[in-house]
PDB file of C-alpha atoms in Angstrom:
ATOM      1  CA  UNK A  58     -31.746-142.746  85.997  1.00  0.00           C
ATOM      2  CA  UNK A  59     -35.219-142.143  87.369  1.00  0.00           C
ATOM      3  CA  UNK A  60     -38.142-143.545  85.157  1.00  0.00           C
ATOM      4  CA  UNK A  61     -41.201-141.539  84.202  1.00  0.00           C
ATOM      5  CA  UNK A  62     -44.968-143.284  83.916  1.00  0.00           C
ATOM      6  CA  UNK A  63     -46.623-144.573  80.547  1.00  0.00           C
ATOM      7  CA  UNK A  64     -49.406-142.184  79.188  1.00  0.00           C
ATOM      8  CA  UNK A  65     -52.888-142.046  80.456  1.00  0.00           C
ATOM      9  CA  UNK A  66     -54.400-142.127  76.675  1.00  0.00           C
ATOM     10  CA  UNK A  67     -57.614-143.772  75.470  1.00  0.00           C
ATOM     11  CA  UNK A  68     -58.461-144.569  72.376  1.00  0.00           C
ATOM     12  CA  UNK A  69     -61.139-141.240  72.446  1.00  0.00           C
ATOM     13  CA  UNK A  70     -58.959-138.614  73.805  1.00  0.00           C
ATOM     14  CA  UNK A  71     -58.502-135.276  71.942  1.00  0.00           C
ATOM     15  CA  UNK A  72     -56.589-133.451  74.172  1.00  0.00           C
ATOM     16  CA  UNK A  73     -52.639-134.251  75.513  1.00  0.00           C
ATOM     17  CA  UNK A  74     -51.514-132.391  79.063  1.00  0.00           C
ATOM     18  CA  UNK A  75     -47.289-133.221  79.049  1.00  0.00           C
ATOM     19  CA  UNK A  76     -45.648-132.329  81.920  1.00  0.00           C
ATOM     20  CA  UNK A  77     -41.826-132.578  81.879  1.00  0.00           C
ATOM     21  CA  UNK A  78     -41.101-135.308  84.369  1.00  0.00           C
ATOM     22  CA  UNK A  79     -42.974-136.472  87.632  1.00  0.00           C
ATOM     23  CA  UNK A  80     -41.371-134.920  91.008  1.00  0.00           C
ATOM     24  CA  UNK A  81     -40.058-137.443  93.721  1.00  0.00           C
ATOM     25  CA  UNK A  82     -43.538-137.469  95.765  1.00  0.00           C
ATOM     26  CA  UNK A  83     -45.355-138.620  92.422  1.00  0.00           C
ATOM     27  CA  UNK A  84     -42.405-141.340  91.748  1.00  0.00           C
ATOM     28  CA  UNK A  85     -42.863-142.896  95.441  1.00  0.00           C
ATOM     29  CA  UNK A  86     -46.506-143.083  94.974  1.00  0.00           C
ATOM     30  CA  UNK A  87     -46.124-144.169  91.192  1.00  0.00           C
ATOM     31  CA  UNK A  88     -49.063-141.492  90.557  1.00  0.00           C
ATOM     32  CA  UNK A  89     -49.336-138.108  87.838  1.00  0.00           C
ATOM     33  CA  UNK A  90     -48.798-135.286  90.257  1.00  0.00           C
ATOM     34  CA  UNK A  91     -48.969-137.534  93.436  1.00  0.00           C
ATOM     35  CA  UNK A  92     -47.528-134.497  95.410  1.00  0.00           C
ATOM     36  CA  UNK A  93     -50.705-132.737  96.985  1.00  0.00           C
ATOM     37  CA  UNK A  94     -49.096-129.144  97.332  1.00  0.00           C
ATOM     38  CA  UNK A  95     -49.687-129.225  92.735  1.00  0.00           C
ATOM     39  CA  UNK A  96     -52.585-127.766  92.069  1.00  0.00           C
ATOM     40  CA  UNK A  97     -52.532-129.774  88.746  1.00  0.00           C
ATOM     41  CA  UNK A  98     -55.859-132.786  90.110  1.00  0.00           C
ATOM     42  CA  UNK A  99     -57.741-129.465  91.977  1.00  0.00           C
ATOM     43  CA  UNK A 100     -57.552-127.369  88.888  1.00  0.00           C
ATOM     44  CA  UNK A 101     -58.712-129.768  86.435  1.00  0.00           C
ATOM     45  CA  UNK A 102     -61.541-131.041  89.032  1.00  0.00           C
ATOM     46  CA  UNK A 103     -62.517-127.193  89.292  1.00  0.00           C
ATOM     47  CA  UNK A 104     -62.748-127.034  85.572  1.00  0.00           C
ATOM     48  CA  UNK A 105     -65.381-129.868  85.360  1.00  0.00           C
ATOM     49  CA  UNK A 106     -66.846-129.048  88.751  1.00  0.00           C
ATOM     50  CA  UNK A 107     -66.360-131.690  90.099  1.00  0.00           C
ATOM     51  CA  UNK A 108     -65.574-132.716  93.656  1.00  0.00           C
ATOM     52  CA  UNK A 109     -61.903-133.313  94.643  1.00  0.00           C
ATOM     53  CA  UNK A 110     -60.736-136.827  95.695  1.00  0.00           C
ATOM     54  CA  UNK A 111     -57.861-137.854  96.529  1.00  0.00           C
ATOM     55  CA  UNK A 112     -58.525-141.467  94.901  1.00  0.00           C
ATOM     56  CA  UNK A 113     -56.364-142.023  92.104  1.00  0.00           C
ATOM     57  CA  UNK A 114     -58.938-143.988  90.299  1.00  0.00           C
ATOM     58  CA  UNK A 115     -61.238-141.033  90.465  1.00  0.00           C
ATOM     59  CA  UNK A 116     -58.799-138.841  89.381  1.00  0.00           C
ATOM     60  CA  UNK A 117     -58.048-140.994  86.284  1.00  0.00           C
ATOM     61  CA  UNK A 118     -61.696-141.724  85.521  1.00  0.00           C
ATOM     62  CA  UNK A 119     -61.940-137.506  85.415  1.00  0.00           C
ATOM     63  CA  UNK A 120     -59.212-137.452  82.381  1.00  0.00           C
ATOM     64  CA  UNK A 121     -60.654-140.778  80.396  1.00  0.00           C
ATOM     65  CA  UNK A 122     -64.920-138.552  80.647  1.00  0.00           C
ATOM     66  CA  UNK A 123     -63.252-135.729  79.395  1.00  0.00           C
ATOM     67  CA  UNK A 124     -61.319-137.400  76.677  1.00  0.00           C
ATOM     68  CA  UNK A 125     -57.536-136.305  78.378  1.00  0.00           C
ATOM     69  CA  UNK A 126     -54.810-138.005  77.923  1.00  0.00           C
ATOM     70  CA  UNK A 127     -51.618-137.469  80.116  1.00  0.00           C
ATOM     71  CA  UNK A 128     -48.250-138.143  79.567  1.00  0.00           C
ATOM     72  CA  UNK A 129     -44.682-136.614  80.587  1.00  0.00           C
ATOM     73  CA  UNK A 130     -42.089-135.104  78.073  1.00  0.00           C
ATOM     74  CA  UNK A 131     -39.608-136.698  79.050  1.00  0.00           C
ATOM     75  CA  UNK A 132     -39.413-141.108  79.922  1.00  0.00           C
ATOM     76  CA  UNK A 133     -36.307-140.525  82.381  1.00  0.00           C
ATOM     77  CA  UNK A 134     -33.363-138.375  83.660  1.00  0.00           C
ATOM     78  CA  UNK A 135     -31.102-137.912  86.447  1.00  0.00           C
ATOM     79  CA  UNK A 136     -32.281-135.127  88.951  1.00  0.00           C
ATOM     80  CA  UNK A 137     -31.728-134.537  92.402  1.00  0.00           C
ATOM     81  CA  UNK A 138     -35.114-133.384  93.867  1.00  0.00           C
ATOM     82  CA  UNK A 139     -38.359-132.574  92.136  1.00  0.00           C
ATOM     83  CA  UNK A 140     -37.232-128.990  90.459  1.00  0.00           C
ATOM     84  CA  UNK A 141     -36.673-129.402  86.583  1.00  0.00           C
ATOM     85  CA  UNK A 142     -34.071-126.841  86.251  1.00  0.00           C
ATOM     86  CA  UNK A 143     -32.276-130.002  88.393  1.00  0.00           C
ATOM     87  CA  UNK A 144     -32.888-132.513  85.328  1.00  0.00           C
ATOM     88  CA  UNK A 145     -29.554-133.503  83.477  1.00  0.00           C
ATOM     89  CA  UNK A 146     -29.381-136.650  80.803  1.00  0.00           C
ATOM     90  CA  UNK A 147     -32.383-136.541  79.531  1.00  0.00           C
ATOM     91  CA  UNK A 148     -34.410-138.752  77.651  1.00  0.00           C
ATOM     92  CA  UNK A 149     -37.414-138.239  75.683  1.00  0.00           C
ATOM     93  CA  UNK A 150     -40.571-140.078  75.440  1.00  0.00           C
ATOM     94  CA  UNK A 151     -41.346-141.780  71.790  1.00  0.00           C
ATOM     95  CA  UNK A 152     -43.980-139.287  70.087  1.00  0.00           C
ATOM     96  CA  UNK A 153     -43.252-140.458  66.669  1.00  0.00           C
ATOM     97  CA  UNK A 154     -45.175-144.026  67.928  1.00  0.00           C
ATOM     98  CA  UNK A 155     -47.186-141.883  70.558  1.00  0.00           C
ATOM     99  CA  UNK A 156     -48.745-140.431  67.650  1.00  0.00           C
ATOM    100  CA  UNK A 157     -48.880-142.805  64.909  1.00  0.00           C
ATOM    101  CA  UNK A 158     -51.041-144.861  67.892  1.00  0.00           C
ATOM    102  CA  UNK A 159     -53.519-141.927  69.138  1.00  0.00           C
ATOM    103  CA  UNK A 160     -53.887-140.018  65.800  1.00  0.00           C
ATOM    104  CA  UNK A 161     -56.950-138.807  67.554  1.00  0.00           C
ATOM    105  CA  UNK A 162     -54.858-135.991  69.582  1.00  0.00           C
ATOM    106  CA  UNK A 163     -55.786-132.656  68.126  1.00  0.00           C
ATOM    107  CA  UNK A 164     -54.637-130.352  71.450  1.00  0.00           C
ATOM    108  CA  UNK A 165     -51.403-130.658  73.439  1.00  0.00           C
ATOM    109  CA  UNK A 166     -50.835-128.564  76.287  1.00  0.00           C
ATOM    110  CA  UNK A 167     -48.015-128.098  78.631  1.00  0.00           C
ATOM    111  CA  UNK A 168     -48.254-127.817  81.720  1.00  0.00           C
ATOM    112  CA  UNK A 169     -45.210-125.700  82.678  1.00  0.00           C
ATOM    113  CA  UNK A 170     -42.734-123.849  80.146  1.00  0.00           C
ATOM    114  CA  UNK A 171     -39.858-126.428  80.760  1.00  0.00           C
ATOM    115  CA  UNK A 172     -42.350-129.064  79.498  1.00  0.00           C
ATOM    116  CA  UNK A 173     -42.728-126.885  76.080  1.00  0.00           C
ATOM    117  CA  UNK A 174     -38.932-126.435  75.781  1.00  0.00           C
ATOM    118  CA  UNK A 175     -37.957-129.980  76.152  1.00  0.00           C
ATOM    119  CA  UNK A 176     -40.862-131.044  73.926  1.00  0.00           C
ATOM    120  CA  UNK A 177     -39.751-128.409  71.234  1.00  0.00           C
ATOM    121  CA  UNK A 178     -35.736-129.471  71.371  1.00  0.00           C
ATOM    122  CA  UNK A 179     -36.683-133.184  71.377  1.00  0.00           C
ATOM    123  CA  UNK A 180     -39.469-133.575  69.601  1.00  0.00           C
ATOM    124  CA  UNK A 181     -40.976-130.407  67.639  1.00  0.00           C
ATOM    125  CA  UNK A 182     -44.387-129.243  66.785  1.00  0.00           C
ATOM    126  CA  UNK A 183     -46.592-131.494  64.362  1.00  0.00           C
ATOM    127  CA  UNK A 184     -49.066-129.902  61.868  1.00  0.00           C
ATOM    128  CA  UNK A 185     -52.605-130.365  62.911  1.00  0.00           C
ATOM    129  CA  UNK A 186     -52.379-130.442  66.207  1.00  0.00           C
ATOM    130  CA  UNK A 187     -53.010-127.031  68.515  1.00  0.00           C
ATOM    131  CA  UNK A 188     -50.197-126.682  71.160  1.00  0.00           C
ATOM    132  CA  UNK A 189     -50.291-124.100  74.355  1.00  0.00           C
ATOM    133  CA  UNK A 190     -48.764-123.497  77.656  1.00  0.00           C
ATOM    134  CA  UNK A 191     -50.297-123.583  80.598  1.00  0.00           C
ATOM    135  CA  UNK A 192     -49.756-122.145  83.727  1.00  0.00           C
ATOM    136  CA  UNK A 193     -47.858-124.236  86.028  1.00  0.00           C
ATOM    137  CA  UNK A 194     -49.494-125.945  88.856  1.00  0.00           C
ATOM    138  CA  UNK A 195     -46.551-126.644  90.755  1.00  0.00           C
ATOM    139  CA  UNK A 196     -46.374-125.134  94.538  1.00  0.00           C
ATOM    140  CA  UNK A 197     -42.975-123.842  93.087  1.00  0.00           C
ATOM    141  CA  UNK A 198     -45.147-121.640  91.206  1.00  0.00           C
ATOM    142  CA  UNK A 199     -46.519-119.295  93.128  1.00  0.00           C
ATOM    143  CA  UNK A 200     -46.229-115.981  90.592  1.00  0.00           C
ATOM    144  CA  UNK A 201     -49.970-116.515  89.860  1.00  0.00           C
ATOM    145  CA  UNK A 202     -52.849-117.099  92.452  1.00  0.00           C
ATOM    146  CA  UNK A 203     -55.179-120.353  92.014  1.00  0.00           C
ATOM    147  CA  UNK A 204     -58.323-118.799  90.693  1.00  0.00           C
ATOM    148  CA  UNK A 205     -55.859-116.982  87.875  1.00  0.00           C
ATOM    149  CA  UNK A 206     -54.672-119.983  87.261  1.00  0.00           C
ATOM    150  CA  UNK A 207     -57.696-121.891  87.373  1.00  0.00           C
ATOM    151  CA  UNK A 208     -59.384-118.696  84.251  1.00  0.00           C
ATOM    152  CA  UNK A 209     -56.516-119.500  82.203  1.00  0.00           C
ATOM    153  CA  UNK A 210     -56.706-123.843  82.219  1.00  0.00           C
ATOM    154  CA  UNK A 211     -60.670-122.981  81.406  1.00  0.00           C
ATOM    155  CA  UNK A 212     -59.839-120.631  78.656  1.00  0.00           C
ATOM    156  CA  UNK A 213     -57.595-122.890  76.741  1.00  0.00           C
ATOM    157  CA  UNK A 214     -59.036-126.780  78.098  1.00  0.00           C
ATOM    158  CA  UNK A 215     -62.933-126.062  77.604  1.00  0.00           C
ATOM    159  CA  UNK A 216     -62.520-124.617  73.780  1.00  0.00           C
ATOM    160  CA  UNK A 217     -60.397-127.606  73.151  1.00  0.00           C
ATOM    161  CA  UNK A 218     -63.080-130.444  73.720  1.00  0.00           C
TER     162      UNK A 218
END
């Protein structure tokens, strides 16, 4: 069974980004989207305008300015590989207490439609708080070019803080 990461949360954060379980690269390097070919650090940095870095600390102190939390739908599985359609015994993550500890959250937003399904058959959508999908930023994704990605993260993220 292959464990996912505690949330990123602080005690300001509006806005939730659940992704539906980290990929082998990000387990081995116990980091949120630790594999470098996800566009998921570049977009958000592009967002904010800020400069990319490959620092982990950096990339974290990014989420806690802009009030993000992050967190993955799912606490473990079994999968072979990074792809999701992969994942079998799942387990969800504990929103009930999630929530009842950050009541603060007023956006989530997926980051890939498998994140949104899971989250829906496990958990289910709360009143009061806004929920969207985003594009994916996987390098599996490659339907939709950066910069369109990059319009539709600052469409739905910037309204949202």
């Amino acid at each position: 069974m292959k464990k996912a990461f505690p949330p990123v949360v602080h005690s300001d954060s509006k806005i939730l980004i659940l992704g539906t379980m980290p990929g082998e690269k990000s387990l081995r390097l116990q980091e949120y989207y630790g594999n470098r070919g996800n566009q998921f650090w570049k977009l958000l940095f592009a967002i904010f305008n800020y400069e990319p870095t490959h620092d982990y600390p950096g990339k974290l102190s990014l989420l806690k300015t802009h009030r993000i939390a992050l967190w993955d739908v799912l606490e473990g599985c079994e999968r072979e590989g990074s792809l999701d359609s992969n994942i079998k015994n799942e387990v969800p993550n504990d929103f009930t207490g999630f929530y009842k500890s950050h009541p603060q959250i007023t956006h989530v937003f997926f980051s890939s439609k498998n994140a949104a399904a899971y989250y829906d058959k496990y958990v289910g959508r709360r009143e009061g708080i806004a929920y969207d999908t985003l594009p994916s930023p996987s390098g599996a994704n490659a339907t939709m070019p950066f910069a369109q990605k990059l319009e539709v993260w600052q469409q739905k993220i910037l309204p949202a803080l």
